[in-house]
Coordinates of N, CA and C in Angstrom, one line a residue:
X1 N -20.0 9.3 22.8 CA -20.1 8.3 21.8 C -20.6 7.0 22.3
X2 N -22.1 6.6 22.3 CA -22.5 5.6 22.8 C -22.7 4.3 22.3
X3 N -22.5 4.2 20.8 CA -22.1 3.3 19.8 C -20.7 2.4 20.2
X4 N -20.0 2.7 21.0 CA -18.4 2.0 20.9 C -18.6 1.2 22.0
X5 N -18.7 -0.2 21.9 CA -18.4 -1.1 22.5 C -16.9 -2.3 23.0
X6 N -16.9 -2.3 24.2 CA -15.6 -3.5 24.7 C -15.2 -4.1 23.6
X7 N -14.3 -4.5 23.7 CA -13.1 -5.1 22.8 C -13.4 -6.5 22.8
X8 N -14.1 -7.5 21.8 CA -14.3 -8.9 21.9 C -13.5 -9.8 22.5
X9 N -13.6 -10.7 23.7 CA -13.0 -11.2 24.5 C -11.5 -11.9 23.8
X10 N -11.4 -12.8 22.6 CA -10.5 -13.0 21.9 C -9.3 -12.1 21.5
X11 N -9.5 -10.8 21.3 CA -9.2 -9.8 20.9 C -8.0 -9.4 22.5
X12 N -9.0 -9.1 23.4 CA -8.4 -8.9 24.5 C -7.4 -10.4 24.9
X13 N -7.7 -11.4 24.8 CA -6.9 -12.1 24.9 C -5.4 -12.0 25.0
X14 N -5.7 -12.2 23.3 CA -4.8 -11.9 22.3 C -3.5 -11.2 23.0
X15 N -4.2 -9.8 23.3 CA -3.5 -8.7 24.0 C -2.6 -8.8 25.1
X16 N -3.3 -9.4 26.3 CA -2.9 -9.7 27.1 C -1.8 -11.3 26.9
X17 N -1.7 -11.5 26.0 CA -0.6 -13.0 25.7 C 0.6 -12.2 25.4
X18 N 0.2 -11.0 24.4 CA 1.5 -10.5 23.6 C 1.8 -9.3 24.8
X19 N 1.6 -9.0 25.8 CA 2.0 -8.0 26.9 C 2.8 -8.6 27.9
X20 N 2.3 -10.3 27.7 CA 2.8 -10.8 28.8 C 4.1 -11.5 28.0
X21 N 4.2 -11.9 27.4 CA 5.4 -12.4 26.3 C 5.7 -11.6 25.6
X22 N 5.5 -11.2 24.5 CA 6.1 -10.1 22.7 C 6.8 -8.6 23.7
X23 N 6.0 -8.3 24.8 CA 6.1 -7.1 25.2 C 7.0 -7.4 26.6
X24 N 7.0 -8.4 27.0 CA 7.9 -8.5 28.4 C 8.8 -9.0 28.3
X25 N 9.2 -9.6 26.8 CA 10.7 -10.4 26.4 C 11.3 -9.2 26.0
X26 N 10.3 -8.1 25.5 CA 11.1 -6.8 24.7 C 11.2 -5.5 25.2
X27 N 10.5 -5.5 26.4 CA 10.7 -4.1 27.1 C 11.5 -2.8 26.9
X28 N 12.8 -3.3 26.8 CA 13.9 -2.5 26.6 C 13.7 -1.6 24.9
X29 N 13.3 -2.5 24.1 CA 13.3 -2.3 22.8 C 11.8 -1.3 22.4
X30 N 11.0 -1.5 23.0 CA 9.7 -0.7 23.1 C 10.0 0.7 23.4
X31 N 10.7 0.4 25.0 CA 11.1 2.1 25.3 C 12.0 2.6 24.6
X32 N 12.8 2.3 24.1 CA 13.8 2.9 23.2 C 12.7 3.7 21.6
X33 N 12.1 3.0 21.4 CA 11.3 2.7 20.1 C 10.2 4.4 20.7
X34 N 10.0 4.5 22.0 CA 8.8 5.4 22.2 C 9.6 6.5 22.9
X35 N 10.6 6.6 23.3 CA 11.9 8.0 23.3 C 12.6 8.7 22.2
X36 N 12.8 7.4 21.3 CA 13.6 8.0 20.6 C 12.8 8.4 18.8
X37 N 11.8 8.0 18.8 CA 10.8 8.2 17.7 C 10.8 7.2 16.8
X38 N 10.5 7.3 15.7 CA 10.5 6.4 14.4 C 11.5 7.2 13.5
X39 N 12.1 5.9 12.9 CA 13.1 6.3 12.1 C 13.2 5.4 11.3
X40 N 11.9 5.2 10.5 CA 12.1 3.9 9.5 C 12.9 4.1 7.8
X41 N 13.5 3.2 7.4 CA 14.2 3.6 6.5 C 13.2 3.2 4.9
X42 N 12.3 3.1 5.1 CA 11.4 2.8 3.8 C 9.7 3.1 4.3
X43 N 9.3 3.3 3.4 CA 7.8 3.3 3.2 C 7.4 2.3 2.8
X44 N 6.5 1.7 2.6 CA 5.5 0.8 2.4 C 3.9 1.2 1.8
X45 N 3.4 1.3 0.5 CA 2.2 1.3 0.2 C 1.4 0.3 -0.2
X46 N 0.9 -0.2 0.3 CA 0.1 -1.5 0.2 C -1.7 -1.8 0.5
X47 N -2.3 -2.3 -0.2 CA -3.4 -2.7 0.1 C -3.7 -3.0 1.6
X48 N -5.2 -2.5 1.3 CA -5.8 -2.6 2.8 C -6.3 -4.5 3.0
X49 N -6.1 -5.3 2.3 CA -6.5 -6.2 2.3 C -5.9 -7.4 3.2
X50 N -6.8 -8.0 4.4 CA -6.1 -8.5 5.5 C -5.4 -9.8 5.2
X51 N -5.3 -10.1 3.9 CA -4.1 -11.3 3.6 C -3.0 -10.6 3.1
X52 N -2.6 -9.6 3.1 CA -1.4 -8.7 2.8 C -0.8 -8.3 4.1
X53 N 0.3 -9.0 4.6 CA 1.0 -9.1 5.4 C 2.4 -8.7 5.8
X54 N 2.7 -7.1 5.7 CA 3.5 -6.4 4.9 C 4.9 -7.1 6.1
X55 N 5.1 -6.7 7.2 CA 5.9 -6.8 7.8 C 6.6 -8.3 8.1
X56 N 5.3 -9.2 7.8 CA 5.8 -11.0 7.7 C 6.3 -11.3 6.8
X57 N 5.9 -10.7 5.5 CA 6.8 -10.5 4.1 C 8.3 -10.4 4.3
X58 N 8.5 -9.1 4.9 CA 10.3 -8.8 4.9 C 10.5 -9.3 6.4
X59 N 9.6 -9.8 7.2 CA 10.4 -10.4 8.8 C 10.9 -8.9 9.3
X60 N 9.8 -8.1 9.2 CA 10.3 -6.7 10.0 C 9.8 -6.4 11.4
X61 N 10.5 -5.9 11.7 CA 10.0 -5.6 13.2 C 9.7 -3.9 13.4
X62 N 8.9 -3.7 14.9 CA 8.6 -2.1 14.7 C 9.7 -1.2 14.6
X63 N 9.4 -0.2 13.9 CA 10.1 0.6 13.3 C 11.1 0.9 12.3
X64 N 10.7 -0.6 11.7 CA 10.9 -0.5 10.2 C 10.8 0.2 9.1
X65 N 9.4 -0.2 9.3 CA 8.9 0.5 8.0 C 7.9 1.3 8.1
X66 N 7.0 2.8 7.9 CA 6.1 3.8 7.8 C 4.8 3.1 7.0
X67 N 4.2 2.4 7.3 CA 3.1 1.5 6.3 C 1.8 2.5 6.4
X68 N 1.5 2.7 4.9 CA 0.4 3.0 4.3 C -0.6 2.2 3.7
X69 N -1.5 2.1 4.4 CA -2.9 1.2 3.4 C -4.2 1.8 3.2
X70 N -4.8 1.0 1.8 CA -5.6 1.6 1.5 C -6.4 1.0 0.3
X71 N -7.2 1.2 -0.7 CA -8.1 0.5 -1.5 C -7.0 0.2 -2.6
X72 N -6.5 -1.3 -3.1 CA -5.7 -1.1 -4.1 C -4.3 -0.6 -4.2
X73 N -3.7 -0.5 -2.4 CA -2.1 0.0 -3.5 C -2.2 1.2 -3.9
X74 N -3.5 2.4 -3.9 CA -3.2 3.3 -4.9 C -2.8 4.6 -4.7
X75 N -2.2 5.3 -5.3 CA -1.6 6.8 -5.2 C -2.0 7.9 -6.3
X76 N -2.8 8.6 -5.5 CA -3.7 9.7 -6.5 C -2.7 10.6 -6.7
X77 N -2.9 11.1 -7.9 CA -1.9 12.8 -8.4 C -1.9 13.8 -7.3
X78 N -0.8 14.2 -7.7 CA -0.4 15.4 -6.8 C -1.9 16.0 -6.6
X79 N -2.5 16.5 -6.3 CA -3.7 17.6 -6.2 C -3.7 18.8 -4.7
X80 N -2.5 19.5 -4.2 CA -3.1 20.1 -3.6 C -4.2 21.6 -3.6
X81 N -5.5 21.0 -3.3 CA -6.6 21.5 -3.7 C -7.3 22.0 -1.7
X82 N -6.8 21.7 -0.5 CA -7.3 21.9 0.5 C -8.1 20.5 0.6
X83 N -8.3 19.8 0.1 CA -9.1 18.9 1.2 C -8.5 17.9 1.6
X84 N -9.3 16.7 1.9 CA -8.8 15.8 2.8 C -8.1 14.6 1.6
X85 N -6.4 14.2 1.9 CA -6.4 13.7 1.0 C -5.5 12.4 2.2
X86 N -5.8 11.5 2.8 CA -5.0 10.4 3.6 C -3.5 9.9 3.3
X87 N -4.4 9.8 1.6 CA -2.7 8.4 0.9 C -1.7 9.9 0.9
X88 N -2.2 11.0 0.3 CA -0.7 12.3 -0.7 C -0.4 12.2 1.2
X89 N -1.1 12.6 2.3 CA -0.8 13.4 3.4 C 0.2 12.2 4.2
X90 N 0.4 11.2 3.7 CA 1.0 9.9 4.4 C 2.4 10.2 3.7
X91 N 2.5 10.1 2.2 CA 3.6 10.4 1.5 C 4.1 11.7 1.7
X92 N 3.5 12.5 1.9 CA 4.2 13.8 2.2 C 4.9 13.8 4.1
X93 N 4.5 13.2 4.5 CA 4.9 12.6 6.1 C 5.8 11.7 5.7
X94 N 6.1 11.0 5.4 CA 7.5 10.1 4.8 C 8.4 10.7 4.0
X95 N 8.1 11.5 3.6 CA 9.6 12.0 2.5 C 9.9 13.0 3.4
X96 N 8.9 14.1 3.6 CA 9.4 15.6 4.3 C 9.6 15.4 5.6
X97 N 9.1 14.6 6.3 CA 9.6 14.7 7.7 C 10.5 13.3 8.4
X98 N 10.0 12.1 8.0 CA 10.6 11.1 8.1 C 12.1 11.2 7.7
X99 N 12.1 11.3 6.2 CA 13.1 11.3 5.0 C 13.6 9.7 5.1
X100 N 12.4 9.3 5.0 CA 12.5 7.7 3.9 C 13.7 7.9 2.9
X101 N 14.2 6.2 3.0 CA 15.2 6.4 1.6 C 14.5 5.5 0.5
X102 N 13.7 4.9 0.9 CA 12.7 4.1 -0.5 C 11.5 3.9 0.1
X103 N 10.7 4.2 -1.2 CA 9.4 4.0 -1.3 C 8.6 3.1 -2.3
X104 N 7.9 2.1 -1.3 CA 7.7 1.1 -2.1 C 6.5 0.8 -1.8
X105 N 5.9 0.3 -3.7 CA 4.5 0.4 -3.5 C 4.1 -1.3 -3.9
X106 N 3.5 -2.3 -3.0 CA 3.1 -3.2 -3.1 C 1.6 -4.0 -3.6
X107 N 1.7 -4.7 -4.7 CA 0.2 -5.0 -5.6 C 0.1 -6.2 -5.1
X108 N -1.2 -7.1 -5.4 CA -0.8 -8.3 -4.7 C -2.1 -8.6 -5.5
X109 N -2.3 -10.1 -5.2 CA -3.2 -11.0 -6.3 C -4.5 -11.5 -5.7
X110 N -5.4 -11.2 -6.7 CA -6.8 -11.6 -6.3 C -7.5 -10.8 -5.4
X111 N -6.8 -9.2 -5.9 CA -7.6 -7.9 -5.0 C -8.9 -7.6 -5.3
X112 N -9.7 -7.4 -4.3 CA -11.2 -6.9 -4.5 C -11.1 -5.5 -4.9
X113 N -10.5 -4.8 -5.0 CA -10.7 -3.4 -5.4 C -10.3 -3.5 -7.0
X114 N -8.7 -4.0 -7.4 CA -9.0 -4.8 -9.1 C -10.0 -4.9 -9.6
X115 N -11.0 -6.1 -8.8 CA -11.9 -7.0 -9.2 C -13.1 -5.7 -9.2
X116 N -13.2 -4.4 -8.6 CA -14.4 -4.0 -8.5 C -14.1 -2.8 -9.6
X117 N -13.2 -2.4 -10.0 CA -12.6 -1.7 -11.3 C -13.0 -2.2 -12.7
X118 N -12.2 -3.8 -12.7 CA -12.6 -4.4 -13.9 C -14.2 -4.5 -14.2
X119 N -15.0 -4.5 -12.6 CA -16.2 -4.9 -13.0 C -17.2 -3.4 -13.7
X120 N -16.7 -2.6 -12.9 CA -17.1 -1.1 -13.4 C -16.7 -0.8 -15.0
X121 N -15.6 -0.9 -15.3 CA -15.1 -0.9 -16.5 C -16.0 -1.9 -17.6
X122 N -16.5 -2.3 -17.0 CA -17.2 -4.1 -18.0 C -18.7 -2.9 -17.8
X123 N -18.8 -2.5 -16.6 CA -20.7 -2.1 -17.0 C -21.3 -2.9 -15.7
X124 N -20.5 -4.1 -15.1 CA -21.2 -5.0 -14.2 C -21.1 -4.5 -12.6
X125 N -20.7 -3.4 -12.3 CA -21.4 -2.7 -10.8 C -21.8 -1.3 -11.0
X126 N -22.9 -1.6 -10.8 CA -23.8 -0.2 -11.0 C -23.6 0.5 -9.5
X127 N -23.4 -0.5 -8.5 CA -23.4 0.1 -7.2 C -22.2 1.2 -7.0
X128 N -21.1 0.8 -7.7 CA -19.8 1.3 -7.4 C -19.6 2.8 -8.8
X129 N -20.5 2.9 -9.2 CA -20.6 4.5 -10.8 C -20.9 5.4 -9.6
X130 N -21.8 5.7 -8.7 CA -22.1 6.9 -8.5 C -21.4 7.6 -7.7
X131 N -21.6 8.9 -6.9 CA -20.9 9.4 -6.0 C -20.8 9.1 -4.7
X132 N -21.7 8.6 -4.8 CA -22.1 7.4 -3.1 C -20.8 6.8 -2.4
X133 N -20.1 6.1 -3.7 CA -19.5 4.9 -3.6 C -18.1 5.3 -3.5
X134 N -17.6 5.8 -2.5 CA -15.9 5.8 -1.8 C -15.0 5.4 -2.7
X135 N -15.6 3.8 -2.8 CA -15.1 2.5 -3.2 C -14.5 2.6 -4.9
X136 N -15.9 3.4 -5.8 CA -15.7 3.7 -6.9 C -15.2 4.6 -6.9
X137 N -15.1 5.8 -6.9 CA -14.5 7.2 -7.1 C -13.2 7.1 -6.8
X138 N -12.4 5.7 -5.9 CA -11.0 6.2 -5.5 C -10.6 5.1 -7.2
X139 N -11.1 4.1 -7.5 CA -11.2 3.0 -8.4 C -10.6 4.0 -9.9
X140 N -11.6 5.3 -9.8 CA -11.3 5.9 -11.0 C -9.9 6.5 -11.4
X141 N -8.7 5.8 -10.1 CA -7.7 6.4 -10.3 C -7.1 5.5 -11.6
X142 N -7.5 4.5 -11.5 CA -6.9 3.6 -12.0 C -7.6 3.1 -13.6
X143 N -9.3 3.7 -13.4 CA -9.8 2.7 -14.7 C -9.4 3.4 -15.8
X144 N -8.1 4.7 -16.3 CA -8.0 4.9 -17.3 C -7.0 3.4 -18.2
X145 N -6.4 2.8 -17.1 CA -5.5 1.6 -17.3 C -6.2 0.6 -18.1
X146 N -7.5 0.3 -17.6 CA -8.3 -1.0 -18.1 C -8.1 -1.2 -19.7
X147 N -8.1 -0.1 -20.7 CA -8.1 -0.6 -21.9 C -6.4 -1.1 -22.2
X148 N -5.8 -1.4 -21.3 CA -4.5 -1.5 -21.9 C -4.6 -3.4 -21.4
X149 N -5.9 -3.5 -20.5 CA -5.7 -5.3 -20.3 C -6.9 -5.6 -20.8
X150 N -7.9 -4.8 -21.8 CA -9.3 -4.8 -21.8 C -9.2 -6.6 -22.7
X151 N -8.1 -6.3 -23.9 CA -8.0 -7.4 -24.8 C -8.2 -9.1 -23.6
X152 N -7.6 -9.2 -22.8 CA -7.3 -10.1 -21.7 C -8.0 -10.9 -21.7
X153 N -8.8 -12.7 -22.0 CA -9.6 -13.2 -22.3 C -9.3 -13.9 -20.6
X154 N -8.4 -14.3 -20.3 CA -8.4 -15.0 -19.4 C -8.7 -13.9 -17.9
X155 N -10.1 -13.9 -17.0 CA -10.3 -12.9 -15.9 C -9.1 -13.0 -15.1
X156 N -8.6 -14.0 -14.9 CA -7.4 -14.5 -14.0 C -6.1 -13.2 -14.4
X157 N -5.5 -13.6 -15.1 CA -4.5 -12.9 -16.3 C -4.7 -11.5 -15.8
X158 N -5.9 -11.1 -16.7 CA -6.5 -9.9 -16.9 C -6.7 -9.1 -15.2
X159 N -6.8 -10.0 -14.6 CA -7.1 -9.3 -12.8 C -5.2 -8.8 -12.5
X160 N -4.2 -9.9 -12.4 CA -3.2 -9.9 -12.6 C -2.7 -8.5 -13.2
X161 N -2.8 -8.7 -14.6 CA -2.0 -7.1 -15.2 C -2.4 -6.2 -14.7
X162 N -3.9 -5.6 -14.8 CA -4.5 -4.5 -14.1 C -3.8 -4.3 -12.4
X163 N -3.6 -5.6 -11.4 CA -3.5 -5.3 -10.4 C -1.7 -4.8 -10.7
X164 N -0.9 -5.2 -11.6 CA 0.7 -4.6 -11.8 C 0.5 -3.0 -11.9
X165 N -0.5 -3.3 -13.1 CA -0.5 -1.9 -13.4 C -0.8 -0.6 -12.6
X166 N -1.6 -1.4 -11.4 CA -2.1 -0.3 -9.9 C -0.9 0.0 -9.3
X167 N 0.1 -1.3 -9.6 CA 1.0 -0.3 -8.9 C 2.6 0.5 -9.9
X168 N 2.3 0.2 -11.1 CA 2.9 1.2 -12.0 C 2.6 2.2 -11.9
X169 N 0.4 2.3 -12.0 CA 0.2 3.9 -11.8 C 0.3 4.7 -10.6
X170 N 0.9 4.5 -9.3 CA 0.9 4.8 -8.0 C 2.3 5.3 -7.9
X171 N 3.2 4.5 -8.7 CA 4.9 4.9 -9.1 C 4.6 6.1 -9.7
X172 N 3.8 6.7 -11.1 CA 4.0 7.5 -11.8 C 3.7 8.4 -10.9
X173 N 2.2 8.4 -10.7 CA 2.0 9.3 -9.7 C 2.3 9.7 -8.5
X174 N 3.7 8.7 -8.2 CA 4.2 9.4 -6.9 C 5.5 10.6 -7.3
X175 N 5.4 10.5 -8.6 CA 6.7 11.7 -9.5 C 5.8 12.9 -9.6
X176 N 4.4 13.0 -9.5 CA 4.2 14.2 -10.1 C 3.9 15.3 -8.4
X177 N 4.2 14.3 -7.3 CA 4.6 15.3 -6.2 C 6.0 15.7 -6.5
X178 N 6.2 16.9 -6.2 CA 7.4 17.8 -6.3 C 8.3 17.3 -5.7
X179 N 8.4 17.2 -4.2 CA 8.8 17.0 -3.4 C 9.5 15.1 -3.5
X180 N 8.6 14.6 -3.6 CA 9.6 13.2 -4.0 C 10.1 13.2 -5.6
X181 N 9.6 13.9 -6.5 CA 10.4 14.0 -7.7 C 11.7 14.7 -7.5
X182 N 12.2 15.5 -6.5 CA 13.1 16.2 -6.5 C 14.0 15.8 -5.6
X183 N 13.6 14.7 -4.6 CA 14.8 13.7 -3.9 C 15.3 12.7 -5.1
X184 N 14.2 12.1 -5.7 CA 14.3 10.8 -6.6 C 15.6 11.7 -7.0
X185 N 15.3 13.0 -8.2 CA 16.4 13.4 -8.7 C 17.7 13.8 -7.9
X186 N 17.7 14.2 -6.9 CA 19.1 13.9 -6.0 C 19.6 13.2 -5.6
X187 N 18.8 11.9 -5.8 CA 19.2 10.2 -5.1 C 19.3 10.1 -3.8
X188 N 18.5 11.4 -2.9 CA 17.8 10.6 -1.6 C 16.9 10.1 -1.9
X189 N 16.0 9.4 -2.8 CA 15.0 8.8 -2.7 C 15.1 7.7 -4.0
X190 N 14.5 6.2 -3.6 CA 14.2 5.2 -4.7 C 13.1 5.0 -4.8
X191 N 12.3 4.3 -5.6 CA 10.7 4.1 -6.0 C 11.0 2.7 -6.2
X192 N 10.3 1.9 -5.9 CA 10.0 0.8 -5.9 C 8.9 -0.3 -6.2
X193 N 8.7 -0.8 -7.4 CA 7.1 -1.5 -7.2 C 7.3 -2.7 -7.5
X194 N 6.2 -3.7 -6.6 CA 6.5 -5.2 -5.9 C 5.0 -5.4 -5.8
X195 N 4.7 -6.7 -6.6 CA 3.7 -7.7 -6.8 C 3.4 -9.0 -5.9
X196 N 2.9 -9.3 -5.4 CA 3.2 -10.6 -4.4 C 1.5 -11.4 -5.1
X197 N 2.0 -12.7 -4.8 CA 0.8 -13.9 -5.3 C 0.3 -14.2 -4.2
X198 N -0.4 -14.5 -3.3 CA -0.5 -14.5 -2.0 C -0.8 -16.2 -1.6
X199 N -1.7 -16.9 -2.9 CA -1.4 -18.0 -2.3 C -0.1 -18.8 -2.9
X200 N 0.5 -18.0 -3.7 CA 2.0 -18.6 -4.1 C 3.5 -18.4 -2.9
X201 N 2.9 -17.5 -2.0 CA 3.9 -16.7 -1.2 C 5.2 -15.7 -2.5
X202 N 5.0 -15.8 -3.4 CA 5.7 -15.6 -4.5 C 6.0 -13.6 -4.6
X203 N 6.9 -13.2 -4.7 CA 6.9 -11.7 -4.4 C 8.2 -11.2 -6.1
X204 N 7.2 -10.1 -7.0 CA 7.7 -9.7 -8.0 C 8.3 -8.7 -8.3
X205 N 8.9 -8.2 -9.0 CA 9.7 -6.5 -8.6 C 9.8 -6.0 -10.2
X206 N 9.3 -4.5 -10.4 CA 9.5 -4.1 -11.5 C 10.7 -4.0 -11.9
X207 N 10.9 -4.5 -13.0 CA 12.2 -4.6 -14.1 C 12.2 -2.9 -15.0
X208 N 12.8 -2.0 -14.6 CA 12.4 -0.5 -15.7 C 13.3 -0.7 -16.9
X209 N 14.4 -1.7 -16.7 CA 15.1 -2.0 -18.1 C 14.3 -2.5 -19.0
X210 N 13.4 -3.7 -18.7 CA 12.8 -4.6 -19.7 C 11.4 -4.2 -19.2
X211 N 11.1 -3.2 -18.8 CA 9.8 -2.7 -18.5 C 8.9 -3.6 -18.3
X212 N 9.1 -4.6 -17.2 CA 7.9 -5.8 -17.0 C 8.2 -6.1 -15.3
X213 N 7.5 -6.6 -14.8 CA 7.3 -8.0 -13.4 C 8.0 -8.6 -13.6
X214 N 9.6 -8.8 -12.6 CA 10.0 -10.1 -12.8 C 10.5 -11.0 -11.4
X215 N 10.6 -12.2 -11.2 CA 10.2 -12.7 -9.8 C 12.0 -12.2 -9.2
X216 N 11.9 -12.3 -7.8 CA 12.9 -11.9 -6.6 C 13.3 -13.3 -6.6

């Protein structure tokens, strides 16, 4: 592979600061962490988006939490069909082998993958319709949702509900795997879904009583 180039000097830095401190204050806790495996007690699904900062959020440390990311927060239906599926193959690695006791799917504000849904939905990216586009085709998990914020005058608002609703539809469709619908129903497993504002630092949590977002 003659494409893969050194590691940007900063980068390496970086590395070398937290080996010589993060990693030599904690020695003991690393080897323990790389003998005795992972044994996190939650999942984490969350946008791939680098102001989403899952483990600064709850002040976690390694081997907390199983973190999954990806375009939107999102969780495609059961389909096992043989191919390549990342998000189901991550969740199916956390419930069946892990045995997570919650799984939690986190939405957050002012997502570009939202933003590239609503615009598909409107007619305004032609780039993101075809089958070219990764970006679009994973999007279609979600644009059946659009007419439920289509009314939404304000883009702000309207980016908002759709981004809740990515992670309502990623809850539903984490029930139509067998295998976590059938812990949910034994009560080894909880579902969880959490909205965060990013420049609010502000973090929301679904209410199923009153069926809405309400702040922590």
């Amino acid at each position: 592979m003659n494409q893969a180039k050194p590691l940007p000097n900063y980068l390496v830095q970086r590395y070398h600061g937290w080996k010589a401190t993060g990693y030599a204050e904690n020695k003991a806790w690393y080897r323990r962490l790389a003998s005795d495996g992972q044994h996190p007690r939650a999942m984490v699904i969350s946008c791939c988006d680098s102001r989403v900062h899952v483990t600064s959020i709850f002040g976690a440390d390694q081997g907390e939490f199983f973190i999954h990311r990806n375009i939107a927060n999102l969780v495609p239906p059961y389909q096992p069909d043989g191919d390549h599926h990342g998000t189901s193959a991550a969740v199916e690695y956390a419930v069946n082998m892990l045995n997570v006791a919650h799984l939690i799917v986190l939405g957050h504000s002012s997502c570009g993958g939202i933003k590239g849904c609503i615009d598909m939905c409107k007619g305004h990216a032609p780039e993101l319709e075809g089958n070219h586009s990764f970006v679009g085709r994973w999007m279609d998990i979600l644009k059946p949702k659009y007419e439920l914020v289509a009314g939404e005058s304000d883009p702000v608002l309207q980016a908002q509900q759709l981004e809740k609703h990515a992670v309502m539809t990623s809850l539903e469709n984490l029930l139509t795997f067998p295998f976590v619908q059938s812990r949910v129903e034994e009560g080894l497993l909880t579902l969880h879904g959490l909205w965060t504002d990013i420049g609010e630092g502000s973090l929301e949590f679904y209410n199923p009583e009153k069926q809405q977002f309400q702040p922590l």
